[in-house]
């Protein structure tokens, strides 16, 4: 059981950091006749996010231009997505991904699930602020207009960022478990509503107890029960919430494996998870991936990606020869 165990990212603050020197090197790399992509990788994947934001500031002071704009103009395809993605703060990156998922040609439900099922109240609050600032529109309004049904209701609930924190009451755990069990039997609109209210609003500590009680009452794991009773994106979202509460690194390892193997290397998903988790728990995600699937994440990226795009992903993934 995952109890907020020690988590670790792959990207750390660079020692002896000099934003002015980095900005100069980036300017040179971007202004050459051929863009020096190795320089971009060496700098942007080896600095932490707050350092990259300082580099962007120094770059603007030095050249009077926006670094993100220059990266977009000089790079292309997935390599561009990685380099540009690294330049957003975590909240801005979540906002950016959600906006594209909601406003693209097709709504990307899996992106909405990945982000909203896994973020803390604070992260949700910050991403909503960033969303409003970047797109001048309200995240919850956009979710409301671009999704539907119980899937929408659950996303809306998560986007409120009102999950209880740190509070657990053993005396109500059995009661909640009973409601969940009934919701899996009866499947009325009201039951679906109660199901998502419990999963979106109870604290992690409370839900660990609820899931145990559910197992005691039903003889079944909550994930298996949800998979049997529900379908579509509503079911996927409920399962994602449960998996993230149990062990977030395992959830992301599973999503990466899916993206790489079941969707023919779904670039957007791989890029988003690597960047978003790079300073939080990417080391743990790598460990879970290797334990669960036998091959390392490093190996699978190397196998499916190529060129500077591959180099950039591997630099974020980090790891060494034995990981291969």
Tab-separated table of C-alpha atoms in Angstrom:
chain	number	residue	atom	x	y	z
A	1	UNK	CA	0.000	0.000	0.000
A	2	UNK	CA	1.312	3.418	-0.986
A	3	UNK	CA	1.248	5.764	2.012
A	4	UNK	CA	2.905	8.862	0.642
A	5	UNK	CA	6.171	6.924	0.762
A	6	UNK	CA	9.422	8.613	-0.181
A	7	UNK	CA	9.129	9.908	-3.721
A	8	UNK	CA	11.838	11.170	-5.983
A	9	UNK	CA	12.093	12.896	-9.332
A	10	UNK	CA	14.824	12.557	-11.953
A	11	UNK	CA	15.526	16.277	-12.395
A	12	UNK	CA	17.161	18.345	-9.660
A	13	UNK	CA	18.402	21.923	-9.366
A	14	UNK	CA	21.731	22.220	-11.200
A	15	UNK	CA	24.637	23.198	-8.956
A	16	UNK	CA	26.581	26.364	-9.898
A	17	UNK	CA	23.587	27.539	-11.878
A	18	UNK	CA	24.134	30.601	-14.065
A	19	UNK	CA	20.933	31.696	-15.890
A	20	UNK	CA	22.714	34.399	-17.910
A	21	UNK	CA	25.255	31.959	-19.288
A	22	UNK	CA	22.511	29.425	-20.072
A	23	UNK	CA	20.418	32.092	-21.826
A	24	UNK	CA	23.468	33.047	-23.900
A	25	UNK	CA	24.110	29.434	-24.911
A	26	UNK	CA	20.445	28.937	-25.819
A	27	UNK	CA	20.441	32.139	-27.872
A	28	UNK	CA	23.498	30.932	-29.764
A	29	UNK	CA	21.987	27.478	-30.282
A	30	UNK	CA	18.701	28.888	-31.599
A	31	UNK	CA	20.236	31.550	-33.830
A	32	UNK	CA	22.769	29.414	-35.648
A	33	UNK	CA	22.139	28.421	-39.248
A	34	UNK	CA	21.256	24.950	-38.042
A	35	UNK	CA	19.671	24.794	-34.608
A	36	UNK	CA	22.006	23.118	-32.117
A	37	UNK	CA	19.504	20.729	-30.569
A	38	UNK	CA	22.056	18.978	-28.347
A	39	UNK	CA	22.726	22.261	-26.548
A	40	UNK	CA	18.999	22.698	-25.921
A	41	UNK	CA	18.751	19.178	-24.488
A	42	UNK	CA	21.870	19.575	-22.339
A	43	UNK	CA	20.583	22.763	-20.760
A	44	UNK	CA	16.811	22.368	-20.531
A	45	UNK	CA	16.694	18.764	-19.283
A	46	UNK	CA	19.492	19.332	-16.750
A	47	UNK	CA	17.935	22.322	-14.963
A	48	UNK	CA	14.943	22.156	-12.650
A	49	UNK	CA	11.732	23.971	-13.525
A	50	UNK	CA	12.346	27.070	-11.389
A	51	UNK	CA	15.814	27.401	-12.961
A	52	UNK	CA	14.350	27.129	-16.478
A	53	UNK	CA	11.934	29.951	-15.638
A	54	UNK	CA	14.906	32.081	-14.539
A	55	UNK	CA	16.684	31.248	-17.815
A	56	UNK	CA	13.577	32.405	-19.742
A	57	UNK	CA	13.691	35.690	-17.832
A	58	UNK	CA	17.404	36.181	-18.555
A	59	UNK	CA	16.736	35.294	-22.206
A	60	UNK	CA	14.050	37.967	-22.475
A	61	UNK	CA	16.321	40.572	-20.873
A	62	UNK	CA	19.160	39.628	-23.206
A	63	UNK	CA	17.374	39.278	-26.551
A	64	UNK	CA	14.050	41.044	-25.989
A	65	UNK	CA	12.302	37.874	-27.135
A	66	UNK	CA	10.252	35.108	-25.567
A	67	UNK	CA	12.129	31.810	-25.256
A	68	UNK	CA	8.989	29.673	-25.700
A	69	UNK	CA	8.155	31.526	-28.932
A	70	UNK	CA	11.702	31.040	-30.228
A	71	UNK	CA	11.627	27.324	-29.387
A	72	UNK	CA	8.298	26.962	-31.192
A	73	UNK	CA	9.633	28.768	-34.274
A	74	UNK	CA	12.897	26.847	-34.494
A	75	UNK	CA	11.812	23.326	-33.599
A	76	UNK	CA	9.247	20.903	-34.922
A	77	UNK	CA	7.210	17.798	-34.130
A	78	UNK	CA	7.505	15.950	-30.839
A	79	UNK	CA	10.941	17.344	-30.030
A	80	UNK	CA	9.373	20.811	-30.004
A	81	UNK	CA	6.590	19.593	-27.670
A	82	UNK	CA	9.175	18.312	-25.170
A	83	UNK	CA	11.347	21.443	-25.179
A	84	UNK	CA	8.381	23.814	-24.992
A	85	UNK	CA	6.682	21.673	-22.312
A	86	UNK	CA	9.752	21.944	-20.098
A	87	UNK	CA	9.450	25.752	-20.130
A	88	UNK	CA	6.050	25.929	-18.401
A	89	UNK	CA	5.674	25.959	-14.626
A	90	UNK	CA	3.889	22.775	-13.385
A	91	UNK	CA	0.547	24.574	-12.978
A	92	UNK	CA	0.842	26.265	-16.387
A	93	UNK	CA	1.778	22.960	-18.017
A	94	UNK	CA	-1.282	21.230	-16.524
A	95	UNK	CA	-3.441	24.155	-17.690
A	96	UNK	CA	-1.891	24.002	-21.168
A	97	UNK	CA	-2.520	20.256	-21.456
A	98	UNK	CA	-6.090	20.510	-20.157
A	99	UNK	CA	-6.930	23.354	-22.516
A	100	UNK	CA	-5.689	21.416	-25.546
A	101	UNK	CA	-7.502	18.288	-24.332
A	102	UNK	CA	-10.765	20.216	-24.002
A	103	UNK	CA	-10.497	22.535	-26.982
A	104	UNK	CA	-8.772	20.344	-29.574
A	105	UNK	CA	-10.627	18.816	-32.518
A	106	UNK	CA	-11.601	15.855	-30.318
A	107	UNK	CA	-11.823	16.003	-26.547
A	108	UNK	CA	-8.918	13.979	-25.127
A	109	UNK	CA	-10.630	12.288	-22.219
A	110	UNK	CA	-7.586	10.280	-21.146
A	111	UNK	CA	-5.579	13.477	-20.631
A	112	UNK	CA	-8.370	14.936	-18.463
A	113	UNK	CA	-8.416	11.710	-16.438
A	114	UNK	CA	-4.613	11.587	-15.974
A	115	UNK	CA	-4.415	15.125	-14.675
A	116	UNK	CA	-7.577	15.551	-12.614
A	117	UNK	CA	-7.495	12.106	-10.967
A	118	UNK	CA	-3.910	12.538	-9.779
A	119	UNK	CA	-3.440	16.114	-8.595
A	120	UNK	CA	-3.675	17.393	-5.018
A	121	UNK	CA	-6.039	20.186	-3.919
A	122	UNK	CA	-3.176	22.692	-4.070
A	123	UNK	CA	-2.142	21.565	-7.557
A	124	UNK	CA	-5.751	21.815	-8.753
A	125	UNK	CA	-6.136	25.297	-7.281
A	126	UNK	CA	-2.908	26.457	-8.966
A	127	UNK	CA	-3.791	24.918	-12.349
A	128	UNK	CA	-7.207	26.621	-12.298
A	129	UNK	CA	-5.526	29.978	-11.656
A	130	UNK	CA	-3.039	29.329	-14.465
A	131	UNK	CA	-5.869	28.248	-16.803
A	132	UNK	CA	-7.756	31.468	-16.170
A	133	UNK	CA	-4.638	33.586	-16.698
A	134	UNK	CA	-3.486	31.783	-19.855
A	135	UNK	CA	-6.830	31.281	-21.611
A	136	UNK	CA	-9.042	33.891	-19.987
A	137	UNK	CA	-11.696	31.270	-19.304
A	138	UNK	CA	-12.772	29.106	-16.391
A	139	UNK	CA	-11.595	25.482	-16.325
A	140	UNK	CA	-14.805	24.197	-14.745
A	141	UNK	CA	-16.950	26.001	-17.324
A	142	UNK	CA	-14.935	24.402	-20.113
A	143	UNK	CA	-15.229	20.933	-18.553
A	144	UNK	CA	-18.960	21.527	-18.223
A	145	UNK	CA	-19.378	22.476	-21.872
A	146	UNK	CA	-16.973	19.925	-23.433
A	147	UNK	CA	-17.854	16.715	-21.522
A	148	UNK	CA	-21.106	15.060	-20.474
A	149	UNK	CA	-22.940	12.709	-18.129
A	150	UNK	CA	-21.523	11.214	-14.952
A	151	UNK	CA	-18.029	11.519	-16.431
A	152	UNK	CA	-18.515	15.294	-16.482
A	153	UNK	CA	-19.983	15.348	-12.951
A	154	UNK	CA	-16.958	13.477	-11.598
A	155	UNK	CA	-14.449	15.725	-13.420
A	156	UNK	CA	-16.308	18.788	-12.133
A	157	UNK	CA	-16.130	17.416	-8.608
A	158	UNK	CA	-12.367	16.742	-8.881
A	159	UNK	CA	-11.804	20.201	-10.384
A	160	UNK	CA	-13.241	21.783	-7.235
A	161	UNK	CA	-10.171	20.542	-5.358
A	162	UNK	CA	-12.138	19.979	-2.156
A	163	UNK	CA	-10.875	16.546	-1.101
A	164	UNK	CA	-10.542	16.198	2.682
A	165	UNK	CA	-6.903	16.105	3.695
A	166	UNK	CA	-5.377	13.975	6.443
A	167	UNK	CA	-8.723	13.187	8.049
A	168	UNK	CA	-9.875	9.604	8.603
A	169	UNK	CA	-12.833	8.220	10.556
A	170	UNK	CA	-12.865	4.411	10.874
A	171	UNK	CA	-16.480	4.459	12.057
A	172	UNK	CA	-17.777	5.785	8.703
A	173	UNK	CA	-15.484	3.654	6.495
A	174	UNK	CA	-17.811	0.623	6.575
A	175	UNK	CA	-20.792	2.865	5.839
A	176	UNK	CA	-19.024	4.393	2.798
A	177	UNK	CA	-17.977	0.928	1.628
A	178	UNK	CA	-21.600	-0.199	1.825
A	179	UNK	CA	-22.689	2.771	-0.315
A	180	UNK	CA	-19.993	1.934	-2.892
A	181	UNK	CA	-21.089	-1.698	-2.936
A	182	UNK	CA	-24.740	-0.735	-3.439
A	183	UNK	CA	-23.698	1.686	-6.204
A	184	UNK	CA	-21.995	-1.194	-7.999
A	185	UNK	CA	-25.153	-3.322	-7.668
A	186	UNK	CA	-27.859	-0.816	-8.497
A	187	UNK	CA	-26.211	1.655	-10.868
A	188	UNK	CA	-28.961	4.294	-10.722
A	189	UNK	CA	-28.068	7.921	-11.372
A	190	UNK	CA	-28.282	8.612	-7.656
A	191	UNK	CA	-25.954	5.701	-6.849
A	192	UNK	CA	-23.418	6.861	-9.446
A	193	UNK	CA	-23.545	10.275	-7.847
A	194	UNK	CA	-22.889	8.916	-4.356
A	195	UNK	CA	-20.073	6.746	-5.693
A	196	UNK	CA	-18.213	9.646	-7.269
A	197	UNK	CA	-18.891	11.934	-4.273
A	198	UNK	CA	-17.127	9.465	-1.965
A	199	UNK	CA	-14.198	8.876	-4.347
A	200	UNK	CA	-13.693	12.603	-5.036
A	201	UNK	CA	-14.142	14.044	-1.550
A	202	UNK	CA	-12.894	11.608	1.096
A	203	UNK	CA	-9.273	11.845	2.205
A	204	UNK	CA	-6.713	9.336	0.937
A	205	UNK	CA	-6.385	7.900	4.448
A	206	UNK	CA	-10.154	7.451	4.678
A	207	UNK	CA	-10.382	5.776	1.281
A	208	UNK	CA	-7.661	3.230	2.105
A	209	UNK	CA	-9.956	2.076	4.935
A	210	UNK	CA	-13.046	2.239	2.724
A	211	UNK	CA	-11.404	0.036	0.057
A	212	UNK	CA	-10.432	-2.515	2.726
A	213	UNK	CA	-13.986	-2.533	4.089
A	214	UNK	CA	-15.325	-2.891	0.540
A	215	UNK	CA	-13.172	-5.999	0.098
A	216	UNK	CA	-14.517	-7.379	3.410
A	217	UNK	CA	-18.154	-6.743	2.483
A	218	UNK	CA	-18.063	-7.856	-1.153
A	219	UNK	CA	-15.135	-10.277	-1.304
A	220	UNK	CA	-14.009	-8.248	-4.314
A	221	UNK	CA	-11.451	-5.543	-5.011
A	222	UNK	CA	-13.018	-2.146	-5.662
A	223	UNK	CA	-11.269	-1.825	-9.067
A	224	UNK	CA	-12.667	-5.176	-10.251
A	225	UNK	CA	-16.126	-4.186	-9.052
A	226	UNK	CA	-16.016	-0.841	-10.898
A	227	UNK	CA	-14.770	-2.555	-14.068
A	228	UNK	CA	-17.629	-5.060	-13.909
A	229	UNK	CA	-20.373	-2.549	-13.168
A	230	UNK	CA	-19.517	0.472	-15.288
A	231	UNK	CA	-18.043	1.259	-18.671
A	232	UNK	CA	-16.767	4.125	-20.812
A	233	UNK	CA	-14.823	7.123	-19.569
A	234	UNK	CA	-16.793	7.222	-16.316
A	235	UNK	CA	-15.425	3.793	-15.429
A	236	UNK	CA	-11.882	4.757	-16.535
A	237	UNK	CA	-11.984	7.878	-14.375
A	238	UNK	CA	-13.240	6.056	-11.274
A	239	UNK	CA	-10.522	3.414	-11.650
A	240	UNK	CA	-7.871	6.110	-12.134
A	241	UNK	CA	-8.966	7.824	-8.909
A	242	UNK	CA	-8.693	4.533	-6.970
A	243	UNK	CA	-5.304	3.664	-8.500
A	244	UNK	CA	-3.905	7.146	-7.782
A	245	UNK	CA	-5.046	6.951	-4.173
A	246	UNK	CA	-3.402	3.557	-3.763
A	247	UNK	CA	-0.121	4.248	-5.514
A	248	UNK	CA	0.363	7.144	-7.908
A	249	UNK	CA	3.705	5.935	-9.355
A	250	UNK	CA	2.067	2.588	-10.231
A	251	UNK	CA	-0.775	4.391	-11.970
A	252	UNK	CA	1.613	6.414	-14.116
A	253	UNK	CA	3.769	3.356	-14.865
A	254	UNK	CA	0.609	1.624	-16.117
A	255	UNK	CA	-0.392	4.661	-18.201
A	256	UNK	CA	3.091	4.895	-19.747
A	257	UNK	CA	3.101	1.199	-20.585
A	258	UNK	CA	-0.328	1.583	-22.208
A	259	UNK	CA	0.760	4.634	-24.149
A	260	UNK	CA	3.926	2.926	-25.380
A	261	UNK	CA	2.607	-0.569	-26.120
A	262	UNK	CA	-1.159	-0.421	-26.632
A	263	UNK	CA	-1.401	2.843	-28.528
A	264	UNK	CA	1.695	2.523	-30.710
A	265	UNK	CA	3.729	5.029	-28.674
A	266	UNK	CA	1.157	7.705	-27.906
A	267	UNK	CA	3.643	10.596	-27.890
A	268	UNK	CA	1.468	13.170	-26.133
A	269	UNK	CA	0.863	10.895	-23.152
A	270	UNK	CA	4.510	9.871	-22.815
A	271	UNK	CA	5.714	13.492	-23.051
A	272	UNK	CA	3.095	14.772	-20.603
A	273	UNK	CA	3.765	12.176	-17.905
A	274	UNK	CA	7.569	12.409	-18.146
A	275	UNK	CA	7.557	16.207	-17.900
A	276	UNK	CA	4.823	16.485	-15.253
A	277	UNK	CA	6.356	13.855	-12.949
A	278	UNK	CA	10.044	14.676	-13.587
A	279	UNK	CA	10.504	16.516	-10.289
A	280	UNK	CA	7.942	14.571	-8.255
A	281	UNK	CA	8.110	10.777	-8.567
A	282	UNK	CA	9.598	9.728	-11.905
A	283	UNK	CA	12.227	7.573	-10.165
A	284	UNK	CA	9.402	5.679	-8.422
A	285	UNK	CA	7.468	5.397	-11.690
A	286	UNK	CA	10.570	3.878	-13.318
A	287	UNK	CA	10.895	1.376	-10.470
A	288	UNK	CA	7.235	0.315	-10.716
A	289	UNK	CA	7.525	0.029	-14.503
A	290	UNK	CA	10.513	-2.294	-14.288
A	291	UNK	CA	8.962	-4.405	-11.494
A	292	UNK	CA	5.671	-4.760	-13.295
A	293	UNK	CA	6.632	-5.115	-16.941
A	294	UNK	CA	10.112	-6.640	-16.824
A	295	UNK	CA	11.657	-4.075	-19.176
A	296	UNK	CA	12.801	-0.644	-18.053
A	297	UNK	CA	11.056	2.545	-19.162
A	298	UNK	CA	14.443	3.661	-20.510
A	299	UNK	CA	14.616	0.551	-22.702
A	300	UNK	CA	11.087	1.001	-24.065
A	301	UNK	CA	11.569	4.680	-24.909
A	302	UNK	CA	14.866	3.847	-26.625
A	303	UNK	CA	13.121	1.139	-28.606
A	304	UNK	CA	10.245	3.290	-29.854
A	305	UNK	CA	11.547	6.872	-30.143
A	306	UNK	CA	14.448	8.183	-32.225
A	307	UNK	CA	16.717	11.156	-32.912
A	308	UNK	CA	16.813	14.240	-30.719
A	309	UNK	CA	13.286	13.424	-29.527
A	310	UNK	CA	14.573	10.139	-28.088
A	311	UNK	CA	17.602	11.883	-26.518
A	312	UNK	CA	15.371	14.469	-24.837
A	313	UNK	CA	12.969	11.860	-23.415
A	314	UNK	CA	15.842	9.693	-22.174
A	315	UNK	CA	17.494	12.713	-20.542
A	316	UNK	CA	14.274	13.400	-18.601
A	317	UNK	CA	13.745	9.724	-17.811
A	318	UNK	CA	17.403	9.550	-16.704
A	319	UNK	CA	18.727	6.175	-15.635
A	320	UNK	CA	21.834	4.423	-16.822
A	321	UNK	CA	23.084	1.358	-18.669
A	322	UNK	CA	21.808	-1.105	-16.072
A	323	UNK	CA	18.313	0.340	-16.543
A	324	UNK	CA	18.471	-0.746	-20.120
